[in-house]
Amino acid sequence: MVVAKPHKMNIEITTKCNGQCIMCPQNEMERRGKYMRVPDIMKTVKEAYELGVRRIHPHLFGEPTMHPDYEMVLRMIRREYPDIKMANYTNGSKLVHKRIRDAMIEYLDEITISIDGASDFTMKMVRPGIQPSDVRMGVRELYESRGGAVKPYIKIRMTEMECNKSEALKQYSESWSKYCDDIFITYLQDFHGFRGIKVEHRGNDPCDRIFSQVMVTVDRDVILCCDDYRGEVILGNLNDATMREIWYGRKMEHIRQAHLNGKAKNILMCKECSWRGKLKIQ
């Protein structure tokens, strides 16, 4: 038996973004351009904590630093739940602002900065709307402002594509390694058919995420998958039910059993998934 005990939550505090990245469906979402109210954020975090979640990622689709109360959100979560691990993904464009950097350094345990090239040309091509000079300055100042401390742990991430593959190894590392603790390169995901991106789908392999991670949108919908930008599989809404009721609800349990019984392909969202993390069944 596999116990579905969540340890992590992604909460979409905003869907607003200043980038138009070529591999991201953010600008095609119906819920784009929204913010979650701070009281709703804190109510959601409280329910997750009571469910056993001890790792919070205040992002999903959207650039989290564009929330108008971003610093307040981090401060309140840290104050109320000092034992959780809090991590953020960011495109790095707002790191030029000292108040953003200071909040990250004070409240986050981990920061992942998504940068998809070593050269300015490639960075602009992959992430239109994001100024490479802002990212370079912000990343450097974030790293230096940390003052030799071990937290927050800084990671720089690249999504490998045909257009940046030539920069994906040596050149990328040489460009960014002196401003972070770790560099990693990920494979391209298609977000369930977005723009016809060709990737390998997972098939019937049971997914680890549906047993361990809660995904909450800006509208407080609990969705099945962090790649579900359309909100195709909504398990419930936190305005109508508790997170516990949704997480252990009939709909979610049916999907988990399909995965465990080798019938993941019966779930359309899962059949078309390109996530390669697999659940280890004892």
Backbone as CSV, one residue per row, in Angstrom:
resi,resn,N_x,N_y,N_z,CA_x,CA_y,CA_z,C_x,C_y,C_z
1,MET,0.847,-1.210,0.000,0.000,0.000,0.000,0.875,1.249,0.000
2,VAL,0.519,2.217,-0.834,1.226,3.492,-0.898,0.392,4.545,-0.180
3,VAL,0.986,5.183,0.809,0.282,6.198,1.586,0.404,7.546,0.885
4,ALA,-0.730,8.194,0.657,-0.734,9.510,-0.002,-0.624,10.588,1.062
5,LYS,0.605,10.891,1.443,0.837,11.898,2.473,1.593,13.071,1.851
6,PRO,0.947,14.209,1.716,1.609,15.333,1.036,2.712,15.962,1.881
7,HIS,3.824,16.243,1.250,4.915,16.918,1.944,5.232,18.279,1.322
8,LYS,4.653,18.549,0.151,4.976,19.779,-0.564,3.711,20.380,-1.158
9,MET,3.657,21.715,-1.194,2.562,22.404,-1.876,3.105,23.497,-2.766
10,ASN,2.630,23.519,-3.995,2.818,24.676,-4.876,1.561,25.518,-4.793
11,ILE,1.716,26.785,-4.454,0.571,27.689,-4.381,0.820,28.858,-5.330
12,GLU,-0.103,29.041,-6.227,0.028,30.018,-7.305,-0.392,31.392,-6.788
13,ILE,0.543,32.122,-6.189,0.183,33.405,-5.587,-0.144,34.447,-6.653
14,THR,0.365,34.262,-7.857,0.009,35.143,-8.977,0.214,34.404,-10.290
15,THR,-0.583,34.779,-11.283,-0.371,34.262,-12.636,0.157,35.352,-13.558
16,LYS,0.455,36.502,-12.999,1.021,37.584,-13.799,2.490,37.275,-14.080
17,CYS,2.946,37.586,-15.281,4.344,37.344,-15.639,4.801,38.399,-16.635
18,ASN,6.063,38.782,-16.529,6.618,39.774,-17.447,7.393,39.140,-18.593
19,GLY,7.387,37.810,-18.659,8.068,37.119,-19.746,7.080,36.488,-20.714
20,GLN,7.554,36.203,-21.895,6.763,35.504,-22.907,7.583,34.327,-23.413
21,CYS,7.981,33.476,-22.515,8.922,32.389,-22.812,8.333,31.434,-23.854
22,ILE,9.160,31.032,-24.779,8.675,30.274,-25.936,8.175,28.883,-25.576
23,MET,8.580,28.341,-24.422,8.176,26.984,-24.045,7.111,26.978,-22.959
24,CYS,6.607,28.163,-22.585,5.679,28.262,-21.454,4.280,28.670,-21.925
25,PRO,3.241,28.006,-21.434,1.874,28.337,-21.845,1.219,29.425,-21.002
26,GLN,1.978,30.091,-20.159,1.400,31.030,-19.197,0.507,32.074,-19.865
27,ASN,0.929,32.606,-20.989,0.160,33.678,-21.629,-1.110,33.178,-22.318
28,GLU,-1.311,31.862,-22.349,-2.516,31.309,-22.961,-3.525,30.835,-21.911
29,MET,-3.237,31.077,-20.642,-4.135,30.630,-19.577,-5.329,31.569,-19.429
30,GLU,-6.474,31.007,-19.118,-7.648,31.828,-18.835,-7.489,32.582,-17.522
31,ARG,-6.709,32.016,-16.599,-6.562,32.662,-15.284,-5.339,33.580,-15.208
32,ARG,-4.777,33.950,-16.321,-3.578,34.778,-16.310,-3.891,36.188,-15.782
33,GLY,-2.845,36.825,-15.247,-2.967,38.205,-14.793,-3.623,38.399,-13.443
34,LYS,-3.751,37.320,-12.644,-4.427,37.406,-11.354,-3.445,37.357,-10.188
35,TYR,-3.919,37.815,-9.035,-3.186,37.695,-7.775,-4.085,36.986,-6.760
36,MET,-3.485,36.230,-5.872,-4.249,35.693,-4.745,-4.114,36.659,-3.569
37,ARG,-5.215,36.944,-2.925,-5.200,37.827,-1.767,-4.374,37.208,-0.646
38,VAL,-3.688,38.068,0.107,-2.822,37.579,1.186,-3.599,36.731,2.198
39,PRO,-4.804,37.138,2.655,-5.542,36.270,3.586,-5.823,34.889,3.007
40,ASP,-6.114,34.817,1.709,-6.362,33.519,1.079,-5.089,32.692,0.990
41,ILE,-3.966,33.352,0.753,-2.685,32.646,0.740,-2.425,32.024,2.100
42,MET,-2.603,32.806,3.141,-2.304,32.324,4.488,-3.291,31.236,4.920
43,LYS,-4.543,31.360,4.515,-5.527,30.323,4.829,-5.139,29.006,4.135
44,THR,-4.672,29.116,2.899,-4.262,27.927,2.143,-3.036,27.276,2.778
45,VAL,-2.065,28.086,3.150,-0.858,27.561,3.788,-1.211,26.881,5.108
46,LYS,-2.139,27.455,5.864,-2.557,26.874,7.142,-3.145,25.481,6.937
47,GLU,-4.026,25.342,5.955,-4.627,24.037,5.685,-3.571,23.029,5.248
48,ALA,-2.627,23.472,4.440,-1.570,22.571,3.987,-0.709,22.120,5.161
49,TYR,-0.387,23.050,6.034,0.442,22.725,7.201,-0.269,21.710,8.099
50,GLU,-1.555,21.897,8.304,-2.323,20.977,9.131,-2.432,19.602,8.491
51,LEU,-2.287,19.541,7.167,-2.326,18.269,6.447,-0.983,17.546,6.481
52,GLY,0.048,18.257,6.934,1.369,17.638,7.038,2.404,18.199,6.093
53,VAL,2.026,19.165,5.271,2.966,19.765,4.322,4.026,20.556,5.094
54,ARG,5.283,20.333,4.721,6.379,21.060,5.362,7.315,21.706,4.337
55,ARG,6.889,21.743,3.101,7.654,22.449,2.057,6.662,23.235,1.216
56,ILE,6.867,24.540,1.135,5.960,25.434,0.410,6.705,26.095,-0.740
57,HIS,6.118,26.019,-1.927,6.629,26.735,-3.094,5.572,27.764,-3.500
58,PRO,5.754,29.048,-3.176,4.759,30.058,-3.548,4.862,30.455,-5.021
59,HIS,4.637,29.494,-5.890,4.613,29.732,-7.335,3.987,28.520,-8.018
60,LEU,3.493,28.735,-9.223,3.045,27.652,-10.097,3.209,28.163,-11.524
61,PHE,2.180,28.786,-12.084,2.334,29.508,-13.346,2.304,31.004,-13.025
62,GLY,3.317,31.714,-13.470,3.431,33.130,-13.148,4.750,33.406,-12.461
63,GLU,5.151,34.663,-12.451,6.390,35.087,-11.805,6.053,35.570,-10.395
64,PRO,6.424,34.825,-9.349,5.973,35.142,-7.986,6.373,36.523,-7.492
65,THR,7.517,37.032,-7.960,7.970,38.340,-7.482,7.102,39.481,-7.997
66,MET,6.152,39.181,-8.880,5.248,40.212,-9.378,3.999,40.360,-8.514
67,HIS,3.858,39.517,-7.512,2.765,39.730,-6.565,3.035,41.050,-5.831
68,PRO,2.043,41.934,-5.715,2.285,43.249,-5.106,2.708,43.172,-3.636
69,ASP,2.386,42.054,-2.972,2.755,41.884,-1.566,3.727,40.717,-1.396
70,TYR,4.599,40.526,-2.364,5.499,39.369,-2.350,6.306,39.281,-1.064
71,GLU,6.933,40.379,-0.684,7.774,40.361,0.520,6.936,40.059,1.767
72,MET,5.741,40.632,1.838,4.857,40.382,2.976,4.463,38.906,3.051
73,VAL,4.174,38.326,1.902,3.790,36.910,1.860,4.898,36.037,2.436
74,LEU,6.137,36.258,1.982,7.255,35.467,2.496,7.429,35.674,3.996
75,ARG,7.330,36.919,4.427,7.531,37.237,5.838,6.466,36.569,6.708
76,MET,5.219,36.605,6.273,4.135,36.044,7.071,4.217,34.523,7.144
77,ILE,4.536,33.892,6.022,4.671,32.428,6.043,5.805,32.022,6.972
78,ARG,6.929,32.714,6.871,8.077,32.378,7.712,7.772,32.610,9.199
79,ARG,7.068,33.700,9.490,6.746,34.013,10.886,5.785,32.992,11.487
80,GLU,4.772,32.600,10.710,3.758,31.689,11.228,4.231,30.233,11.243
81,TYR,5.119,29.878,10.308,5.534,28.475,10.181,7.057,28.394,10.053
82,PRO,7.775,28.639,11.136,9.232,28.702,11.077,9.897,27.374,10.742
83,ASP,9.166,26.261,10.862,9.781,24.963,10.612,9.609,24.462,9.182
84,ILE,8.902,25.207,8.354,8.756,24.741,6.979,9.981,25.134,6.153
85,LYS,10.158,24.445,5.029,11.129,24.825,4.018,10.381,25.589,2.937
86,MET,10.889,26.752,2.581,10.220,27.578,1.584,11.171,27.845,0.420
87,ALA,10.693,27.552,-0.790,11.529,27.699,-1.984,10.740,28.417,-3.069
88,ASN,11.449,29.127,-3.922,10.817,29.843,-5.028,11.571,29.627,-6.328
89,TYR,10.793,29.490,-7.398,11.329,29.597,-8.754,11.091,31.024,-9.218
90,THR,12.026,31.566,-9.980,11.884,32.918,-10.510,12.620,33.024,-11.831
91,ASN,12.182,33.951,-12.686,12.916,34.195,-13.928,14.086,35.150,-13.722
92,GLY,14.234,35.657,-12.521,15.386,36.482,-12.175,15.297,37.942,-12.551
93,SER,14.225,38.331,-13.205,14.142,39.701,-13.719,13.992,40.749,-12.618
94,LYS,13.432,40.372,-11.475,13.183,41.333,-10.389,14.278,41.330,-9.331
95,LEU,15.316,40.535,-9.536,16.400,40.479,-8.556,17.218,41.766,-8.509
96,VAL,17.021,42.632,-9.489,17.717,43.926,-9.475,17.178,44.831,-8.366
97,HIS,15.995,44.494,-7.837,15.396,45.309,-6.776,15.858,44.797,-5.411
98,LYS,16.459,45.660,-4.646,17.032,45.266,-3.355,15.987,44.682,-2.405
99,ARG,14.792,45.233,-2.401,13.773,44.745,-1.473,13.396,43.298,-1.792
100,ILE,13.396,42.947,-3.076,13.111,41.561,-3.465,14.242,40.654,-3.014
101,ARG,15.468,41.077,-3.279,16.624,40.267,-2.873,16.669,40.096,-1.363
102,ASP,16.441,41.168,-0.628,16.504,41.098,0.831,15.466,40.132,1.385
103,ALA,14.251,40.170,0.805,13.198,39.264,1.274,13.564,37.813,0.996
104,MET,14.110,37.561,-0.174,14.517,36.195,-0.516,15.605,35.690,0.429
105,ILE,16.584,36.544,0.674,17.699,36.138,1.531,17.231,35.889,2.962
106,GLU,16.303,36.694,3.434,15.860,36.560,4.823,14.900,35.402,5.040
107,TYR,14.013,35.120,4.053,12.917,34.191,4.314,12.976,32.867,3.563
108,LEU,13.669,32.804,2.444,13.672,31.580,1.645,14.800,30.643,2.046
109,ASP,14.536,29.358,1.904,15.574,28.346,2.096,16.276,28.019,0.783
110,GLU,15.567,28.213,-0.305,16.105,27.818,-1.614,15.522,28.701,-2.713
111,ILE,16.346,29.072,-3.670,15.912,29.866,-4.819,16.404,29.167,-6.077
112,THR,15.506,28.969,-7.028,15.890,28.452,-8.335,15.611,29.535,-9.368
113,ILE,16.650,29.923,-10.080,16.531,30.975,-11.097,16.585,30.312,-12.463
114,SER,15.521,30.473,-13.232,15.439,29.849,-14.551,16.054,30.767,-15.592
115,ILE,17.170,30.329,-16.152,17.900,31.098,-17.169,18.234,30.132,-18.293
116,ASP,17.799,30.431,-19.500,17.877,29.430,-20.558,18.920,29.719,-21.624
117,GLY,20.034,30.305,-21.199,21.112,30.532,-22.143,22.327,31.120,-21.469
118,ALA,23.436,31.037,-22.145,24.669,31.658,-21.655,24.867,33.032,-22.282
119,SER,24.435,33.185,-23.521,24.611,34.450,-24.234,23.344,35.294,-24.144
120,ASP,23.495,36.606,-24.270,22.330,37.496,-24.275,21.396,37.159,-25.432
121,PHE,21.962,36.806,-26.566,21.138,36.485,-27.740,20.185,35.334,-27.439
122,THR,20.718,34.257,-26.865,19.884,33.095,-26.571,18.888,33.400,-25.466
123,MET,19.327,34.131,-24.448,18.416,34.486,-23.357,17.218,35.281,-23.876
124,LYS,17.461,36.237,-24.763,16.374,37.036,-25.330,15.463,36.197,-26.211
125,MET,16.048,35.268,-26.960,15.267,34.444,-27.873,14.320,33.514,-27.115
126,VAL,14.801,32.928,-26.022,13.986,31.978,-25.270,12.990,32.694,-24.363
127,ARG,13.400,33.812,-23.783,12.546,34.518,-22.822,12.321,35.979,-23.235
128,PRO,11.546,36.204,-24.300,11.239,37.587,-24.689,10.568,38.342,-23.542
129,GLY,10.950,39.605,-23.393,10.401,40.429,-22.325,11.295,40.493,-21.107
130,ILE,12.257,39.591,-21.005,13.186,39.569,-19.884,14.525,40.127,-20.337
131,GLN,15.003,41.157,-19.674,16.260,41.783,-20.060,17.453,41.011,-19.487
132,PRO,18.317,40.469,-20.329,19.483,39.726,-19.837,20.347,40.537,-18.874
133,SER,20.484,41.841,-19.125,21.313,42.666,-18.243,20.733,42.720,-16.832
134,ASP,19.397,42.777,-16.702,18.757,42.768,-15.383,19.001,41.438,-14.677
135,VAL,18.881,40.339,-15.428,19.085,39.017,-14.837,20.526,38.864,-14.367
136,ARG,21.466,39.267,-15.208,22.890,39.123,-14.843,23.221,39.949,-13.595
137,MET,22.766,41.173,-13.570,23.046,42.031,-12.420,22.351,41.496,-11.166
138,GLY,21.095,41.092,-11.305,20.340,40.627,-10.164,20.882,39.343,-9.565
139,VAL,21.274,38.406,-10.424,21.830,37.135,-9.949,23.140,37.380,-9.211
140,ARG,23.961,38.228,-9.779,25.249,38.523,-9.135,25.036,39.189,-7.782
141,GLU,24.137,40.160,-7.727,23.928,40.884,-6.475,23.236,40.008,-5.425
142,LEU,22.370,39.117,-5.857,21.758,38.180,-4.921,22.823,37.310,-4.284
143,TYR,23.690,36.743,-5.107,24.731,35.845,-4.604,25.686,36.582,-3.672
144,GLU,26.085,37.779,-4.079,27.035,38.542,-3.261,26.385,39.063,-1.980
145,SER,25.099,39.400,-2.036,24.400,39.917,-0.857,24.205,38.853,0.211
146,ARG,24.271,37.620,-0.199,24.130,36.524,0.757,25.298,36.516,1.746
147,GLY,26.399,37.102,1.340,27.532,37.289,2.236,28.197,36.029,2.721
148,GLY,28.245,35.007,1.893,28.918,33.772,2.269,28.067,32.818,3.082
149,ALA,26.826,33.172,3.377,25.929,32.283,4.121,25.529,31.088,3.258
150,VAL,25.102,30.036,3.903,24.708,28.837,3.158,23.239,28.889,2.734
151,LYS,22.473,29.841,3.266,21.075,29.986,2.889,20.824,31.424,2.446
152,PRO,19.927,31.590,1.488,19.244,30.531,0.756,20.167,29.833,-0.246
153,TYR,19.913,28.563,-0.461,20.660,27.791,-1.445,20.225,28.267,-2.828
154,ILE,21.179,28.636,-3.662,20.864,29.226,-4.967,21.169,28.235,-6.082
155,LYS,20.129,27.948,-6.870,20.281,27.051,-8.016,19.935,27.814,-9.292
156,ILE,20.644,27.507,-10.352,20.330,28.075,-11.661,19.968,26.933,-12.598
157,ARG,18.856,27.118,-13.290,18.270,26.031,-14.066,18.104,26.433,-15.532
158,MET,18.399,25.489,-16.396,18.210,25.698,-17.830,17.327,24.584,-18.381
159,THR,16.351,24.933,-19.194,15.564,23.949,-19.922,16.208,23.759,-21.290
160,GLU,16.664,22.565,-21.549,17.380,22.315,-22.804,16.407,22.190,-23.974
161,MET,16.676,22.965,-25.029,15.892,22.938,-26.265,16.850,22.970,-27.440
162,GLU,16.329,22.773,-28.622,17.177,22.811,-29.817,17.883,24.149,-29.950
163,CYS,17.190,25.229,-29.582,17.741,26.562,-29.789,18.848,26.930,-28.809
164,ASN,18.955,26.201,-27.695,20.009,26.539,-26.725,20.927,25.364,-26.400
165,LYS,20.733,24.254,-27.092,21.482,23.042,-26.779,22.987,23.255,-26.893
166,SER,23.413,24.098,-27.835,24.846,24.316,-28.027,25.492,25.023,-26.837
167,GLU,24.664,25.687,-25.992,25.181,26.388,-24.817,24.926,25.616,-23.518
168,ALA,24.403,24.405,-23.628,23.868,23.725,-22.456,24.892,23.132,-21.509
169,LEU,26.124,23.016,-21.891,27.086,22.370,-21.015,28.172,23.334,-20.581
170,LYS,29.300,23.296,-21.240,30.460,24.059,-20.780,30.203,25.562,-20.759
171,GLN,29.671,26.098,-21.841,29.478,27.541,-21.924,28.492,28.037,-20.862
172,TYR,27.419,27.289,-20.649,26.419,27.668,-19.659,27.022,27.669,-18.253
173,SER,27.768,26.625,-17.952,28.391,26.521,-16.632,29.395,27.643,-16.394
174,GLU,30.195,27.930,-17.407,31.189,28.993,-17.262,30.531,30.347,-17.046
175,SER,29.372,30.545,-17.630,28.685,31.831,-17.537,28.044,32.056,-16.166
176,TRP,27.554,30.967,-15.510,26.713,31.152,-14.327,27.232,30.515,-13.045
177,SER,28.172,29.608,-13.122,28.539,28.810,-11.941,29.105,29.639,-10.788
178,LYS,29.705,30.779,-11.078,30.295,31.567,-9.984,29.261,32.337,-9.175
179,TYR,27.986,32.279,-9.581,26.942,33.011,-8.873,25.873,32.096,-8.272
180,CYS,26.191,30.832,-8.057,25.193,29.922,-7.508,25.869,28.753,-6.810
181,ASP,25.053,27.940,-6.152,25.546,26.740,-5.479,25.393,25.499,-6.342
182,ASP,24.522,25.579,-7.328,24.259,24.407,-8.164,23.690,24.852,-9.495
183,ILE,24.041,24.119,-10.540,23.475,24.327,-11.877,22.861,23.006,-12.323
184,PHE,21.661,23.069,-12.864,21.107,21.841,-13.425,20.355,22.149,-14.722
185,ILE,20.347,21.173,-15.590,19.708,21.299,-16.903,18.577,20.284,-16.968
186,THR,17.381,20.738,-17.309,16.220,19.869,-17.350,15.775,19.622,-18.787
187,TYR,15.002,18.566,-18.946,14.427,18.254,-20.251,13.199,19.127,-20.490
188,LEU,12.801,19.225,-21.722,11.648,20.025,-22.127,10.361,19.248,-21.878
189,GLN,9.379,19.890,-21.267,8.058,19.309,-21.090,7.074,19.999,-22.018
190,ASP,6.018,19.273,-22.381,5.084,19.825,-23.371,3.801,20.366,-22.765
191,PHE,3.632,20.314,-21.437,2.420,20.812,-20.780,1.168,20.253,-21.448
192,HIS,1.205,18.957,-21.729,0.048,18.250,-22.273,-0.383,18.807,-23.639
193,GLY,0.570,18.854,-24.551,0.259,19.201,-25.928,0.442,20.654,-26.291
194,PHE,1.036,21.466,-25.424,1.201,22.885,-25.706,2.073,23.108,-26.941
195,ARG,1.522,23.798,-27.930,2.214,24.202,-29.157,2.879,23.052,-29.901
196,GLY,2.369,21.867,-29.718,2.893,20.737,-30.485,4.325,20.351,-30.167
197,ILE,4.817,20.717,-28.976,6.165,20.328,-28.579,6.251,18.806,-28.547
198,LYS,7.274,18.253,-29.166,7.434,16.806,-29.243,8.314,16.307,-28.105
199,VAL,7.714,15.514,-27.223,8.454,14.939,-26.114,7.983,13.507,-25.895
200,GLU,8.717,12.796,-25.069,8.337,11.431,-24.713,7.331,11.463,-23.567
201,HIS,6.229,10.736,-23.730,5.215,10.684,-22.688,5.479,9.505,-21.749
202,ARG,4.973,9.584,-20.538,5.312,8.635,-19.483,4.578,7.309,-19.583
203,GLY,3.450,7.280,-20.286,2.708,6.038,-20.422,1.970,5.667,-19.148
204,ASN,2.121,4.425,-18.705,1.378,3.919,-17.546,2.171,3.946,-16.252
205,ASP,3.364,4.502,-16.276,4.163,4.560,-15.053,3.443,5.387,-13.996
206,PRO,3.296,4.854,-12.775,2.614,5.625,-11.721,3.413,6.855,-11.320
207,CYS,2.715,7.954,-11.143,3.351,9.243,-10.864,3.551,9.435,-9.370
208,ASP,4.694,9.988,-9.002,4.970,10.240,-7.587,4.223,11.467,-7.064
209,ARG,3.972,12.434,-7.935,3.420,13.711,-7.479,2.022,13.591,-6.890
210,ILE,1.197,12.714,-7.441,-0.188,12.630,-6.964,-0.281,11.993,-5.582
211,PHE,0.825,11.490,-5.078,0.871,10.919,-3.739,1.547,11.850,-2.727
212,SER,2.156,12.929,-3.219,3.001,13.700,-2.306,2.917,15.214,-2.451
213,GLN,2.274,15.730,-3.495,2.329,17.173,-3.736,0.940,17.743,-4.012
214,VAL,0.641,18.851,-3.346,-0.630,19.553,-3.532,-0.392,20.747,-4.450
215,MET,-1.274,20.925,-5.429,-1.172,22.029,-6.378,-2.403,22.921,-6.257
216,VAL,-2.203,24.189,-5.917,-3.319,25.110,-5.715,-3.159,26.304,-6.649
217,THR,-4.193,26.594,-7.423,-4.141,27.711,-8.366,-4.495,29.021,-7.680
218,VAL,-4.339,30.098,-8.426,-4.633,31.430,-7.922,-6.102,31.576,-7.515
219,ASP,-6.978,30.741,-8.094,-8.406,30.754,-7.749,-8.731,29.794,-6.612
220,ARG,-7.701,29.203,-6.004,-7.821,28.241,-4.912,-8.446,26.926,-5.356
221,ASP,-8.326,26.633,-6.648,-8.656,25.303,-7.124,-7.490,24.378,-6.819
222,VAL,-7.773,23.198,-6.301,-6.749,22.166,-6.158,-6.781,21.346,-7.445
223,ILE,-5.690,21.394,-8.193,-5.636,20.695,-9.463,-4.762,19.456,-9.354
224,LEU,-4.929,18.555,-10.298,-4.218,17.285,-10.253,-2.731,17.436,-10.482
225,CYS,-2.359,18.343,-11.398,-0.990,18.330,-11.902,-0.432,19.745,-12.012
226,CYS,0.851,19.889,-11.722,1.486,21.206,-11.806,1.668,21.665,-13.254
227,ASP,1.460,20.774,-14.218,1.536,21.153,-15.631,0.174,21.572,-16.195
228,ASP,-0.861,21.505,-15.378,-2.224,21.730,-15.854,-2.545,23.224,-15.911
229,TYR,-2.045,23.896,-16.937,-2.262,25.335,-17.040,-3.695,25.685,-17.418
230,ARG,-4.435,24.731,-17.993,-5.816,24.996,-18.377,-6.799,24.738,-17.237
231,GLY,-6.350,24.070,-16.184,-7.272,23.670,-15.123,-8.211,22.587,-15.609
232,GLU,-7.679,21.595,-16.313,-8.505,20.536,-16.892,-9.022,19.556,-15.838
233,VAL,-8.201,19.270,-14.828,-8.625,18.325,-13.792,-8.615,19.045,-12.447
234,ILE,-9.768,19.580,-12.075,-9.920,20.274,-10.796,-10.502,19.282,-9.796
235,LEU,-9.778,19.060,-8.717,-10.201,18.094,-7.704,-11.184,18.702,-6.717
236,GLY,-11.149,20.016,-6.605,-12.035,20.721,-5.694,-11.539,22.135,-5.495
237,ASN,-12.355,22.952,-4.867,-11.986,24.332,-4.588,-11.985,24.557,-3.081
238,LEU,-10.955,25.248,-2.590,-10.788,25.426,-1.153,-11.789,26.407,-0.547
239,ASN,-12.581,27.055,-1.377,-13.676,27.872,-0.852,-14.899,27.021,-0.527
240,ASP,-14.918,25.791,-1.059,-16.076,24.914,-0.895,-15.787,23.684,-0.035
241,ALA,-14.526,23.311,0.090,-14.154,22.109,0.844,-12.774,22.319,1.453
242,THR,-12.439,21.518,2.451,-11.118,21.632,3.047,-10.085,20.924,2.171
243,MET,-8.831,21.258,2.380,-7.771,20.600,1.629,-7.732,19.102,1.947
244,ARG,-7.981,18.751,3.190,-8.000,17.340,3.570,-9.104,16.595,2.829
245,GLU,-10.282,17.200,2.759,-11.403,16.559,2.056,-11.082,16.356,0.582
246,ILE,-10.421,17.319,-0.009,-10.086,17.220,-1.433,-8.965,16.213,-1.655
247,TRP,-7.909,16.295,-0.840,-6.732,15.429,-1.014,-7.096,13.951,-0.867
248,TYR,-7.996,13.650,0.087,-8.400,12.263,0.305,-9.796,11.983,-0.269
249,GLY,-10.232,12.840,-1.166,-11.561,12.687,-1.750,-11.644,11.567,-2.766
250,ARG,-12.877,11.247,-3.131,-13.137,10.129,-4.031,-12.471,10.305,-5.392
251,LYS,-12.507,11.527,-5.909,-11.935,11.761,-7.238,-10.429,11.520,-7.248
252,MET,-9.734,12.028,-6.236,-8.284,11.856,-6.160,-7.923,10.398,-5.909
253,GLU,-8.672,9.728,-5.060,-8.379,8.327,-4.775,-8.595,7.456,-6.009
254,HIS,-9.599,7.770,-6.813,-9.833,7.035,-8.052,-8.634,7.160,-9.000
255,ILE,-8.094,8.361,-9.094,-6.946,8.591,-9.967,-5.713,7.850,-9.437
256,ARG,-5.498,7.886,-8.134,-4.350,7.162,-7.560,-4.455,5.667,-7.820
257,GLN,-5.646,5.121,-7.645,-5.816,3.687,-7.871,-5.570,3.321,-9.336
258,ALA,-5.981,4.198,-10.241,-5.712,3.948,-11.657,-4.211,3.861,-11.908
259,HIS,-3.453,4.729,-11.269,-1.993,4.691,-11.414,-1.410,3.409,-10.828
260,LEU,-1.863,3.038,-9.652,-1.326,1.851,-8.992,-1.707,0.566,-9.719
261,ASN,-2.833,0.592,-10.434,-3.308,-0.595,-11.142,-2.843,-0.659,-12.596
262,GLY,-1.876,0.205,-12.957,-1.358,0.184,-14.325,-2.320,0.735,-15.350
263,LYS,-3.204,1.646,-14.922,-4.209,2.208,-15.824,-4.131,3.728,-15.884
264,ALA,-2.914,4.260,-15.709,-2.742,5.716,-15.737,-3.200,6.311,-17.063
265,LYS,-3.082,5.545,-18.143,-3.488,6.061,-19.456,-4.985,6.296,-19.554
266,ASN,-5.741,5.750,-18.611,-7.181,6.002,-18.604,-7.509,7.437,-18.192
267,ILE,-6.535,8.101,-17.552,-6.695,9.503,-17.166,-6.033,10.342,-18.254
268,LEU,-6.822,11.087,-19.017,-6.292,11.799,-20.175,-5.130,12.712,-19.800
269,MET,-5.255,13.430,-18.705,-4.190,14.324,-18.266,-2.891,13.554,-18.024
270,CYS,-3.012,12.347,-17.511,-1.830,11.529,-17.206,-1.291,10.830,-18.469
271,LYS,-2.177,10.436,-19.357,-1.769,9.783,-20.598,-0.844,10.676,-21.414
272,GLU,-1.093,11.967,-21.388,-0.325,12.910,-22.202,0.798,13.585,-21.424
273,CYS,1.129,13.054,-20.241,2.116,13.693,-19.372,3.541,13.355,-19.802
274,SER,4.418,14.350,-19.689,5.828,14.139,-20.035,6.741,14.185,-18.810
275,TRP,6.142,14.287,-17.608,6.944,14.262,-16.385,7.555,12.875,-16.224
276,ARG,8.848,12.812,-15.923,9.535,11.530,-15.884,9.829,11.025,-14.479
277,GLY,9.325,11.709,-13.470,9.467,11.176,-12.113,8.512,10.006,-11.934
278,LYS,8.991,8.911,-11.383,8.172,7.708,-11.241,8.072,7.304,-9.774
279,LEU,6.916,6.804,-9.413,6.689,6.334,-8.057,7.352,4.977,-7.867
280,LYS,8.111,4.835,-6.800,8.723,3.546,-6.469,7.764,2.778,-5.562
281,ILE,7.276,1.691,-6.049,6.312,0.888,-5.288,7.051,-0.269,-4.641
282,GLN,6.960,-0.370,-3.327,7.649,-1.444,-2.596,6.870,-2.749,-2.747
